[in-house]
PDB file of C-alpha atoms in Angstrom:
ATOM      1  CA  UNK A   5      23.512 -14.275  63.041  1.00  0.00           C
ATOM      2  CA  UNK A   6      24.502 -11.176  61.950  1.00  0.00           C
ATOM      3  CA  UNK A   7      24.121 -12.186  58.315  1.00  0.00           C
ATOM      4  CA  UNK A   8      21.253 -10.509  55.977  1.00  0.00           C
ATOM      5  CA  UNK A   9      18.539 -12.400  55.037  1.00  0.00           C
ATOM      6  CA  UNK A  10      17.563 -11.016  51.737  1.00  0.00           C
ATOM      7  CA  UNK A  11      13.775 -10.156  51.163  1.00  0.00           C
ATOM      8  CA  UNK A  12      12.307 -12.484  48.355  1.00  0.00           C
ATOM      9  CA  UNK A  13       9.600  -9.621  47.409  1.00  0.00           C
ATOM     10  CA  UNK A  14      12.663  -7.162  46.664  1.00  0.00           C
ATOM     11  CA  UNK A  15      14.847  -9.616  45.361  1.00  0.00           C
ATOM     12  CA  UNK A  16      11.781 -10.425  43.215  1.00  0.00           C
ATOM     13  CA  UNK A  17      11.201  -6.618  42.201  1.00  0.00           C
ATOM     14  CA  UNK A  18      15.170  -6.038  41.022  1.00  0.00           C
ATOM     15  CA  UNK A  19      15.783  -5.522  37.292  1.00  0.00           C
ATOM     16  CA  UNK A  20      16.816  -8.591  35.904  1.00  0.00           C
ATOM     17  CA  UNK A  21      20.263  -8.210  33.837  1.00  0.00           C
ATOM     18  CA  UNK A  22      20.275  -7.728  30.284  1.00  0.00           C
ATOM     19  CA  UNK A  23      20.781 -10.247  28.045  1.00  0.00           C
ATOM     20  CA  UNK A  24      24.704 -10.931  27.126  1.00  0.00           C
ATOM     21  CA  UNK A  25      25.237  -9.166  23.501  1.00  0.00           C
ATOM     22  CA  UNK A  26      26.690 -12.836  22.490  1.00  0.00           C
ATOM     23  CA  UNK A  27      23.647 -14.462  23.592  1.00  0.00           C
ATOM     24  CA  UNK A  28      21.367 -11.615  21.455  1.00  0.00           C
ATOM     25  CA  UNK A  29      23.137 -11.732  18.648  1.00  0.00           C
ATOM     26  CA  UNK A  30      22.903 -15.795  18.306  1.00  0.00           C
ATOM     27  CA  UNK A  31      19.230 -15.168  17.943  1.00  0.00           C
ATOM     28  CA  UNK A  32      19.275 -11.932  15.915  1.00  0.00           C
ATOM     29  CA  UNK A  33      21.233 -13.501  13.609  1.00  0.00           C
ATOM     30  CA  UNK A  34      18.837 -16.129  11.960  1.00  0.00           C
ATOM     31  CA  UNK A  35      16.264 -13.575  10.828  1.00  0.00           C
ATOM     32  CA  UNK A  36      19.231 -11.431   9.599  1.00  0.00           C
ATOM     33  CA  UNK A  37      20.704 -14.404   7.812  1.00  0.00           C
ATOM     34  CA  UNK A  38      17.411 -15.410   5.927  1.00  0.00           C
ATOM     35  CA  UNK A  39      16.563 -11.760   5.006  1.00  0.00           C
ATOM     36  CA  UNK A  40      19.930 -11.227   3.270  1.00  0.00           C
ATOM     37  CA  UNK A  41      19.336 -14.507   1.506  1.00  0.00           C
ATOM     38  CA  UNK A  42      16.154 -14.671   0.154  1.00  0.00           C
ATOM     39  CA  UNK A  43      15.740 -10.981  -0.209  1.00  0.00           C
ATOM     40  CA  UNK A  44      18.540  -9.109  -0.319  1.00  0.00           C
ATOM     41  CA  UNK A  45      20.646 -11.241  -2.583  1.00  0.00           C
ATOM     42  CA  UNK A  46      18.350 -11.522  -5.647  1.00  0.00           C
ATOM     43  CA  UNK A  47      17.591  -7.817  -4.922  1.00  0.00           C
ATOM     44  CA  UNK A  48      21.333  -7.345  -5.412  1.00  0.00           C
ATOM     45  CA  UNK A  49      21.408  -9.558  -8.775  1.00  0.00           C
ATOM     46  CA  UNK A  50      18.619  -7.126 -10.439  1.00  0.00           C
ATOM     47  CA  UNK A  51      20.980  -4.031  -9.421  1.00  0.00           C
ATOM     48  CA  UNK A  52      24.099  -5.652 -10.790  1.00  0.00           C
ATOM     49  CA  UNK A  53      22.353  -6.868 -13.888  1.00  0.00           C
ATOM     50  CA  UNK A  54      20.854  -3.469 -14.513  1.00  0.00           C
ATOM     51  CA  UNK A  55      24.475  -2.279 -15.144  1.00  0.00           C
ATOM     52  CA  UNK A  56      25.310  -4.834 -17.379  1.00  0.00           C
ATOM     53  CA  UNK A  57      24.163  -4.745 -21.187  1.00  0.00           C
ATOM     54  CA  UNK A  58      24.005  -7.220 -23.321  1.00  0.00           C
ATOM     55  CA  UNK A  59      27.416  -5.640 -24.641  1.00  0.00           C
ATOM     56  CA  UNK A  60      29.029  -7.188 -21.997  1.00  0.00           C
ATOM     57  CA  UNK A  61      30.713  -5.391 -19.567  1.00  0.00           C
ATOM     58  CA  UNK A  62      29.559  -3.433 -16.567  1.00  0.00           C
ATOM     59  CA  UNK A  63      28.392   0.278 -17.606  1.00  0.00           C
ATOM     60  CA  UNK A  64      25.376   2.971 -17.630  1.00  0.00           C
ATOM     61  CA  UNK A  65      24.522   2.025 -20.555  1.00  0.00           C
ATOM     62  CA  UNK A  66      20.911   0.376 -19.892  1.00  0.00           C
ATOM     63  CA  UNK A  67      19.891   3.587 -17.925  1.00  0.00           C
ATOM     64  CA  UNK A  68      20.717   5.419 -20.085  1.00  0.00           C
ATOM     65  CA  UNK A  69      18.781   3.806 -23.038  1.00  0.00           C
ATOM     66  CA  UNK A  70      15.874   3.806 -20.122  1.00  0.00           C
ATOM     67  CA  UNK A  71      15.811   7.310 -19.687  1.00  0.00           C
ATOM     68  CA  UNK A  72      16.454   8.015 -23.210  1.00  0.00           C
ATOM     69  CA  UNK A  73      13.100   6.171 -23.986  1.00  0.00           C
ATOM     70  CA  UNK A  74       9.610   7.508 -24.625  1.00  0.00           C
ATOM     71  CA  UNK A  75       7.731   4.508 -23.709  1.00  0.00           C
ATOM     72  CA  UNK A  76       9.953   5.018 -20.512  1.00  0.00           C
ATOM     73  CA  UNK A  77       8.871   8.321 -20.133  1.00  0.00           C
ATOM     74  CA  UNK A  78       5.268   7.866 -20.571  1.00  0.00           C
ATOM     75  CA  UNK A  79       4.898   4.614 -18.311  1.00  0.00           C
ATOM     76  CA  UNK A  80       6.555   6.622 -15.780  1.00  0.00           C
ATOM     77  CA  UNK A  81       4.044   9.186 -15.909  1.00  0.00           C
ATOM     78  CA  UNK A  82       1.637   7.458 -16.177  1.00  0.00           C
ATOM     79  CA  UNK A  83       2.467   5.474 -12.857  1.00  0.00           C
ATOM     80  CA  UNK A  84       3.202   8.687 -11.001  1.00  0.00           C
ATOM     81  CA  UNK A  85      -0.327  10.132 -11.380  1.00  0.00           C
ATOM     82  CA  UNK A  86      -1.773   7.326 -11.202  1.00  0.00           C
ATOM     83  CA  UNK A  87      -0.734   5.849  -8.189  1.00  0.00           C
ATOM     84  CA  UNK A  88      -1.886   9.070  -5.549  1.00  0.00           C
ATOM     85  CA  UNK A  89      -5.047   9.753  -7.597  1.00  0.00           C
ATOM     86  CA  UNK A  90      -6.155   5.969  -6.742  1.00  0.00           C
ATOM     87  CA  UNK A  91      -4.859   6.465  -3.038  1.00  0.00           C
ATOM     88  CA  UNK A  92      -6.803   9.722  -2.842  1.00  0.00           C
ATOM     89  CA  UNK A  93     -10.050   8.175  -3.952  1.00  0.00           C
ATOM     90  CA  UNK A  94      -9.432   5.247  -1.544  1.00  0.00           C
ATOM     91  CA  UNK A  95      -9.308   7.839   1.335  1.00  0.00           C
ATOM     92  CA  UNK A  96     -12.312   9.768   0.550  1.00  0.00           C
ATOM     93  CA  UNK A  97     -14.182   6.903  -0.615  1.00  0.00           C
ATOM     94  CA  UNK A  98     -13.175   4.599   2.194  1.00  0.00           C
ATOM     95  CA  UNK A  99     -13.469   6.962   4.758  1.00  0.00           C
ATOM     96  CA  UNK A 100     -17.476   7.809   4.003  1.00  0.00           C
ATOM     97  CA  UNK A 101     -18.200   4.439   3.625  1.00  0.00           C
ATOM     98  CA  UNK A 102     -16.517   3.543   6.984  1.00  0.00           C
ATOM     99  CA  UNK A 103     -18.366   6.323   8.565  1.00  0.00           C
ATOM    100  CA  UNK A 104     -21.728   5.086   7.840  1.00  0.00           C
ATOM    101  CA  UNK A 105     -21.043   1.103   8.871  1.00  0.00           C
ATOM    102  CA  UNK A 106     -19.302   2.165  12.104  1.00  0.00           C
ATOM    103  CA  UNK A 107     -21.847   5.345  12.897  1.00  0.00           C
ATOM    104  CA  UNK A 108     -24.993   5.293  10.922  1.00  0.00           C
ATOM    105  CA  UNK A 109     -27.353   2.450  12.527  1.00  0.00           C
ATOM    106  CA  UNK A 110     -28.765  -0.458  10.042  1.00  0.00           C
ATOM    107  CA  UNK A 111     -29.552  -3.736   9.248  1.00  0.00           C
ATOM    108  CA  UNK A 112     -27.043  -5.990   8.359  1.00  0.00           C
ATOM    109  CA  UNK A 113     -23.412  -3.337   9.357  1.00  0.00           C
ATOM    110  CA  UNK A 114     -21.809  -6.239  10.958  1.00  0.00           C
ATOM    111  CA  UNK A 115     -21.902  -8.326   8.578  1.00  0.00           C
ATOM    112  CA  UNK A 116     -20.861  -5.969   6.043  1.00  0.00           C
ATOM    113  CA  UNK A 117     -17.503  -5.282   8.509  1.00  0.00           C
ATOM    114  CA  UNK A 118     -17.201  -8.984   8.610  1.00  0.00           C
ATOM    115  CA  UNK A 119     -17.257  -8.910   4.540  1.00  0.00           C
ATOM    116  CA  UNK A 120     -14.641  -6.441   3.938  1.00  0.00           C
ATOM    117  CA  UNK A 121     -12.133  -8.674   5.878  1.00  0.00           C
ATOM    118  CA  UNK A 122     -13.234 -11.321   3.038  1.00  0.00           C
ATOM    119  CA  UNK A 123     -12.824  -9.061   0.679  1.00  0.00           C
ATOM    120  CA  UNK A 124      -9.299  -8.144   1.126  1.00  0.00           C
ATOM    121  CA  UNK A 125      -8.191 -12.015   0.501  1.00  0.00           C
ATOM    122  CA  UNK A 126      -9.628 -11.623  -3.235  1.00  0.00           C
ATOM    123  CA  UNK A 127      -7.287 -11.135  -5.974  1.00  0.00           C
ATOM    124  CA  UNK A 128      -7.255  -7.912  -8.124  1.00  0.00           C
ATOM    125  CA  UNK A 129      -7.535  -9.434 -11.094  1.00  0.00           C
ATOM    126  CA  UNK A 130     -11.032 -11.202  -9.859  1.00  0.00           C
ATOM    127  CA  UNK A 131     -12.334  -7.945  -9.292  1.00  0.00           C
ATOM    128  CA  UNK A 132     -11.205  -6.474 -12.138  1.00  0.00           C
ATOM    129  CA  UNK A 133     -12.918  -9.446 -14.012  1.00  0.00           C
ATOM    130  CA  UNK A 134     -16.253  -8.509 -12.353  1.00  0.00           C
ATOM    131  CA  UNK A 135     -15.592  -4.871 -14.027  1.00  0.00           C
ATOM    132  CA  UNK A 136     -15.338  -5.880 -17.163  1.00  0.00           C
ATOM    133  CA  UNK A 137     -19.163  -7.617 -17.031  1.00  0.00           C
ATOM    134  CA  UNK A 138     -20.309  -4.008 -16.394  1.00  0.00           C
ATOM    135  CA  UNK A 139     -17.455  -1.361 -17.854  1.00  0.00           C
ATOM    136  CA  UNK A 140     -15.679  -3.960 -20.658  1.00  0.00           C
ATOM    137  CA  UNK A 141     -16.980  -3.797 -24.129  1.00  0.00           C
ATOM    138  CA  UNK A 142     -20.100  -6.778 -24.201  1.00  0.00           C
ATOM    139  CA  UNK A 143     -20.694  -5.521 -20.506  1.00  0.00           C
ATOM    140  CA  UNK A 144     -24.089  -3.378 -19.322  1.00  0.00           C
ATOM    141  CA  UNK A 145     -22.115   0.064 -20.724  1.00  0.00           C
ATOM    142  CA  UNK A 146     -19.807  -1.347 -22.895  1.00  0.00           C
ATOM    143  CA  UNK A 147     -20.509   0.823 -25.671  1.00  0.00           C
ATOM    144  CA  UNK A 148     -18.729   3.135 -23.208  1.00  0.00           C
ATOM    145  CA  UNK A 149     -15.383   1.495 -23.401  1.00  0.00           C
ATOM    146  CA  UNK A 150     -14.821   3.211 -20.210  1.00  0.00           C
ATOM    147  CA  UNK A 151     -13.001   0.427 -18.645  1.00  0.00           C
ATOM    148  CA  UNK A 152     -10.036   0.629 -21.353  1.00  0.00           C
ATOM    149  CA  UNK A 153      -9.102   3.793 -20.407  1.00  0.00           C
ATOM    150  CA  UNK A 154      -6.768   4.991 -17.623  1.00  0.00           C
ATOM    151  CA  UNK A 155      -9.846   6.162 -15.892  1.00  0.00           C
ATOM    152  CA  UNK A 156     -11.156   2.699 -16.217  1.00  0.00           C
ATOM    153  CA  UNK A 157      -8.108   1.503 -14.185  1.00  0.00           C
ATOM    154  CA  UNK A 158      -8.185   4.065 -11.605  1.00  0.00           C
ATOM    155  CA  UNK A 159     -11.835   3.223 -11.021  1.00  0.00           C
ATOM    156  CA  UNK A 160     -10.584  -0.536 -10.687  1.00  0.00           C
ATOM    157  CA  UNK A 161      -7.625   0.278  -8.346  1.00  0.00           C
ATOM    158  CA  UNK A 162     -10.478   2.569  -6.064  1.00  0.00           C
ATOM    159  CA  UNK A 163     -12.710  -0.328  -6.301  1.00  0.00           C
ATOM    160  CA  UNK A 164     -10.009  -2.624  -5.435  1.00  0.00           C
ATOM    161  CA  UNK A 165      -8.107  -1.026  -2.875  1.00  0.00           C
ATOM    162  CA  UNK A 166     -10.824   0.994  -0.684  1.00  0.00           C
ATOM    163  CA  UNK A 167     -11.228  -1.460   1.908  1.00  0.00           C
ATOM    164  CA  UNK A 168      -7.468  -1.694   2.629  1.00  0.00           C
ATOM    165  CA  UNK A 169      -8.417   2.152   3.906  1.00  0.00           C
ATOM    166  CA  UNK A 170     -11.804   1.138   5.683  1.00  0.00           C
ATOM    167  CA  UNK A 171     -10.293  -1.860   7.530  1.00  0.00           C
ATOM    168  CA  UNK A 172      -8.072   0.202   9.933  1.00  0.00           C
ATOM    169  CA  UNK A 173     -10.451   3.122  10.181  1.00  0.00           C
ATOM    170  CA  UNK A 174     -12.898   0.881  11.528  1.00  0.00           C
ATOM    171  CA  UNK A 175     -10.994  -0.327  13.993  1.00  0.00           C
ATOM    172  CA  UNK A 176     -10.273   3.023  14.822  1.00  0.00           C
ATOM    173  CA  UNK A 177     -13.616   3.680  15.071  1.00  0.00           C
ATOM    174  CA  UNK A 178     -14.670   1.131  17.413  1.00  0.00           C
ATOM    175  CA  UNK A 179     -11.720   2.475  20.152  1.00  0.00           C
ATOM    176  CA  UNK A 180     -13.894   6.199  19.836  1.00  0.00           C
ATOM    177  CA  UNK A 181     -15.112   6.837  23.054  1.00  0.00           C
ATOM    178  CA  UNK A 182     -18.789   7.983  22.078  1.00  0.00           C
ATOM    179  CA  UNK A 183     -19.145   9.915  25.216  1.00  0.00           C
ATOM    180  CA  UNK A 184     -17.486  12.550  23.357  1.00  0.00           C
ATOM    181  CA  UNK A 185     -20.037  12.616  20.166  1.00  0.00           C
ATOM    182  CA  UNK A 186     -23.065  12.847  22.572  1.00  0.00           C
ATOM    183  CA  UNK A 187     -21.117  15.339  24.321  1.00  0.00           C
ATOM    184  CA  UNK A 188     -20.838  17.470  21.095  1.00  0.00           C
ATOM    185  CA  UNK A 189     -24.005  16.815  19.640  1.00  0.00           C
ATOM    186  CA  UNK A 190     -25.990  17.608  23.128  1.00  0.00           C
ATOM    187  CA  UNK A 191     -23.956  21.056  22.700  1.00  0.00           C
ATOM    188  CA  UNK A 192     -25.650  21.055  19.285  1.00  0.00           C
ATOM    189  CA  UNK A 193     -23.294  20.337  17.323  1.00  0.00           C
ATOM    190  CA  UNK A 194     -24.629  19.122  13.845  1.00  0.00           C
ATOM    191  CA  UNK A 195     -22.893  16.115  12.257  1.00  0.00           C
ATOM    192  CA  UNK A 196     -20.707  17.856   9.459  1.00  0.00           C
ATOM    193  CA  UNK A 197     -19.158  19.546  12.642  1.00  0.00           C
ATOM    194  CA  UNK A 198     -19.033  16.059  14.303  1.00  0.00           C
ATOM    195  CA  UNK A 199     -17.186  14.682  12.099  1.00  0.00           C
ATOM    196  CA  UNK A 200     -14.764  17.362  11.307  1.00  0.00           C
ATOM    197  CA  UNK A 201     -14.028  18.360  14.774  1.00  0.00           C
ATOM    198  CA  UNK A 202     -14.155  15.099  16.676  1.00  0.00           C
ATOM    199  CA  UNK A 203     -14.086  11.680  14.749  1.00  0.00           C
ATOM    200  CA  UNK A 204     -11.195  13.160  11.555  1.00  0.00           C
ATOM    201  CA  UNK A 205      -8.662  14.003  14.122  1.00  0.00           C
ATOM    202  CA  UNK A 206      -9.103  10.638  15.826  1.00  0.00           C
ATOM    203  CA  UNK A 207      -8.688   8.880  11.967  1.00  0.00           C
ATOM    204  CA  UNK A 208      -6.019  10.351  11.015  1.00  0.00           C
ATOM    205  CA  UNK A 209      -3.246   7.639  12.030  1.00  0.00           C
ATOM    206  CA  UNK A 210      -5.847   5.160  10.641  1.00  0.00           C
ATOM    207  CA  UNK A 211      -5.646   7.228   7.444  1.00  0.00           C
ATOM    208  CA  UNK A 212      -1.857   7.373   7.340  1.00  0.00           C
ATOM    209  CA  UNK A 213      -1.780   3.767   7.628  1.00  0.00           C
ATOM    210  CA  UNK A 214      -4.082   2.679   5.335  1.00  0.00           C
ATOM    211  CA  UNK A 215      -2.991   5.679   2.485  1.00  0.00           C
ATOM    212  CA  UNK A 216       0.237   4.750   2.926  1.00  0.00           C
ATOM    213  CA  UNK A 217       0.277   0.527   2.222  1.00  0.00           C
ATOM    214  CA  UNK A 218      -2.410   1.906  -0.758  1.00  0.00           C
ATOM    215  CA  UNK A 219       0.497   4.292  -2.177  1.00  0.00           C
ATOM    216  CA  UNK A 220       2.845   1.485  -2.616  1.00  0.00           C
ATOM    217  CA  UNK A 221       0.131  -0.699  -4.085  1.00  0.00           C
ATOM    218  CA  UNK A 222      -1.067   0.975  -6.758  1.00  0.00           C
ATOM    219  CA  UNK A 223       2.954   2.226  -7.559  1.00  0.00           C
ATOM    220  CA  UNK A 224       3.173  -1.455  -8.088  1.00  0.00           C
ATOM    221  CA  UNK A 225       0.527  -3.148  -9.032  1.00  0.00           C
ATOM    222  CA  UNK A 226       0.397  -5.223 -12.208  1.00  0.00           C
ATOM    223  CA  UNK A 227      -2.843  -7.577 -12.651  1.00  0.00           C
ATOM    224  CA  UNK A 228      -5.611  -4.668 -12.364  1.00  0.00           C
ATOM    225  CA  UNK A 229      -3.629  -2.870 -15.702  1.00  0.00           C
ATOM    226  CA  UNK A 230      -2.920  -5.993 -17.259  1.00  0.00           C
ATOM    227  CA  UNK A 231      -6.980  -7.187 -17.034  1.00  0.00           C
ATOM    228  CA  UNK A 232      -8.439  -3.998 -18.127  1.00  0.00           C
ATOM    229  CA  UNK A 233      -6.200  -4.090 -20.884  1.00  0.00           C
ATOM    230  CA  UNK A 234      -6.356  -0.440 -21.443  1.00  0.00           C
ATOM    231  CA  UNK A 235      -5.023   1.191 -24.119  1.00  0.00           C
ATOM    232  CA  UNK A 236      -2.363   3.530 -24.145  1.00  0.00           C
ATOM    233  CA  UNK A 237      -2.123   3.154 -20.555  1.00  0.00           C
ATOM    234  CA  UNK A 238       1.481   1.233 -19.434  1.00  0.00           C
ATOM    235  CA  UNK A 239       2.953   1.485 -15.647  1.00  0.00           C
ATOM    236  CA  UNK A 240       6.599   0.829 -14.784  1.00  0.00           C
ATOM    237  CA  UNK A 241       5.170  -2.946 -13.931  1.00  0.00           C
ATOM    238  CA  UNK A 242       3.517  -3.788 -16.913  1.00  0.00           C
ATOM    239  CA  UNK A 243       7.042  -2.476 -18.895  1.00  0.00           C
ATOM    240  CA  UNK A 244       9.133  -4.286 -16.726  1.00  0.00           C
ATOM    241  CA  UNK A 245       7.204  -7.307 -17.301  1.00  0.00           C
ATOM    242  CA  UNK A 246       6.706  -5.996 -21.828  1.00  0.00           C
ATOM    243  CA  UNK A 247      10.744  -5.652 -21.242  1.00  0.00           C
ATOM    244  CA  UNK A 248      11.860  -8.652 -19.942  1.00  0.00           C
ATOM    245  CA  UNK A 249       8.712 -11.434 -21.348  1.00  0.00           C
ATOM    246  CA  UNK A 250       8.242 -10.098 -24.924  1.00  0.00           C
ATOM    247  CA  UNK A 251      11.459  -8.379 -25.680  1.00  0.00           C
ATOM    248  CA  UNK A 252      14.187 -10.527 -23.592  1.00  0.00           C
ATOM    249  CA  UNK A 253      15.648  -7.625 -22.397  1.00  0.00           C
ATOM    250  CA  UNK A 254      16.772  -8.090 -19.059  1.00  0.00           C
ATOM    251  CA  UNK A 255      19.247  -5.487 -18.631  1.00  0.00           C
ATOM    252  CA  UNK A 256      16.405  -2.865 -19.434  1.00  0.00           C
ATOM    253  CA  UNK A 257      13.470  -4.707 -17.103  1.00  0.00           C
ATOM    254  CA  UNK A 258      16.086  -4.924 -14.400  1.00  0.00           C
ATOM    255  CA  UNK A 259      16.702  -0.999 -14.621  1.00  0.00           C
ATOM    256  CA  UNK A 260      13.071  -0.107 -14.928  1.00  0.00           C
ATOM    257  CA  UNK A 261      12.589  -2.562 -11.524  1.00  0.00           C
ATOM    258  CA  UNK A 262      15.439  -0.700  -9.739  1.00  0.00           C
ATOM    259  CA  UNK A 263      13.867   2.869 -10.600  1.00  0.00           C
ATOM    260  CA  UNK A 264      10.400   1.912  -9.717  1.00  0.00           C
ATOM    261  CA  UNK A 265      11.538   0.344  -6.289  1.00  0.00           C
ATOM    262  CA  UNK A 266      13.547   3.885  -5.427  1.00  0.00           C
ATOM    263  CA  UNK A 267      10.263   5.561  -6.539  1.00  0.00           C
ATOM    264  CA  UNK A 268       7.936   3.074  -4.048  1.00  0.00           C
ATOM    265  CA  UNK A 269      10.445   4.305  -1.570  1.00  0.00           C
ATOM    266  CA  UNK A 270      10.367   7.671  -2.101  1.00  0.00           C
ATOM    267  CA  UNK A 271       6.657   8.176  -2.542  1.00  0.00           C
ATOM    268  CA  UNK A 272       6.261   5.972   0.910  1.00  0.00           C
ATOM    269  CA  UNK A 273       8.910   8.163   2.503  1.00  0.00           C
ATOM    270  CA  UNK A 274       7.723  11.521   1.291  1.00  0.00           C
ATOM    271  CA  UNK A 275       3.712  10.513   2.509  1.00  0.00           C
ATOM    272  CA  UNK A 276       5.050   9.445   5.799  1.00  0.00           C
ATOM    273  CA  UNK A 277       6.676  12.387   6.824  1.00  0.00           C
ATOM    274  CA  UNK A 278       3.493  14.593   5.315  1.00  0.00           C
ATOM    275  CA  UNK A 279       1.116  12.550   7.726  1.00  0.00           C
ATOM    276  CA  UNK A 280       3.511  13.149  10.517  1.00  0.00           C
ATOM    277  CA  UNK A 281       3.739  16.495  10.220  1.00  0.00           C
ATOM    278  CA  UNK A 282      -0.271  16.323  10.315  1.00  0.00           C
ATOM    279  CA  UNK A 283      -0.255  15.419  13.788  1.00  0.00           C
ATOM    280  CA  UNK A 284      -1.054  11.252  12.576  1.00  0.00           C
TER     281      UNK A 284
END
């Protein structure tokens, strides 16, 4: 009798052993498997046929007709601007409107929440379409032309893209604990100071998050330019698509593709470290 009987409850509260590395890599390699194949592979195709010119061959050559380019140039440009000034205006535009539905009291605030969830399933080019009844030229200021202009399309992107800011801010919002406002404003402080002090600090991740995935979407969106139809104004997008639809040349669209993918990278890589240093 001198055997141990072992306690269930601590046999019950041991670690249990990791998994075998045979039996984790059997189901890590499935997801790894379909990634490389129906992502990484045709990524791979557009870099190798970015070095290949119509010449035949393998060579820098379309790069170096890319760079050599004005229209290259100028769509580049124009995409670089464009791009952060749209994100910026999301921000401050999302984050005042997302203040007053989650903190300013009337009728009707849930049900404008419940809209912007709608809103994000629209398409861009639908409310770009709605634009053009007001900003196009037969809309209400049409004699304007404002909406062919590249302020035109950042007012679309804003338009567009603002509740991809306000969606995680309000959710932000609604984990506040509001003990903390009445704290500060029975202290007296006014709401300016409020919001500065208390609620910005407590947005910031939501901010990050939200700026960032809008950073990357206006680098590469295409249907908002294409449906304003502004003049003069031509992203990376829009010339890949000029590059490889109406002038067949693949080599060229497949270089302008590769360059505007390391520039979606480094923009997103640059703004995260920027928001991380800012304490989000």
């Amino acid at each position: 009798m001198a055997e141990a009987v072992e306690n269930p409850r601590v046999a019950r509260g041991r670690p249990r052993s990791s998994p075998r590395p045979s039996g984790a890599l059997a189901w890590a390699l499935p997801p790894v498997v379909a990634l490389a194949l129906f992502f990484l592979y045709p990524l791979a195709l557009v870099v190798r046929q970015s070095f290949r010119p119509d010449t035949g061959g393998t060579s820098l050559r379309p790069y170096a007709d890319l760079f050599a380019s004005e229209g290259f140039r100028h769509a580049l440009w124009t995409t670089v601007w464009l791009a952060p000034a749209s994100t910026a205006g999301c921000l401050v535009l999302g984050f005042l409107l997302a203040l007053v539905i989650a903190f300013v009291p009337f009728p009707g605030a849930k049900a404008v929440a419940r809209f912007i969830d709608v809103y994000l399933s629209f398409p861009s080019f639908l409310i770009t379409l709605a634009l053009l009844f007001v900003y196009g030229g037969t809309g209400i200021v049409g004699s304007f032309q404002f909406l062919s202009t590249p302020w035109g399309v950042l007012l679309a992107e804003v338009t567009y893209f603002t509740p991809f800011v306000m969606r995680p801010l309000l959710a932000a919002f609604a984990q506040l604990d509001t003990a903390q406002l009445e704290a500060a404003g029975s202290l007296g402080a006014r709401a300016p100071r409020i919001v500065r002090q208390v609620i910005l600090p407590e947005a910031l991740p939501a901010l990050a998050a939200g700026g960032s995935l809008v950073l990357v979407l206006c680098l590469n969106e295409f249907g908002i330019v294409l449906f304003t139809g502004a003049k003069g104004v031509t992203t990376l997008p829009t010339l890949v698509y000029g590059k490889a639809i109406l002038e067949s040349d693949y080599p060229g669209a497949c270089a302008v593709a590769v360059v505007n993918v390391l520039i979606s990278v480094g923009l997103y890589g640059l703004y995260r470290v920027v928001s991380r240093r800012a304490g989000a």
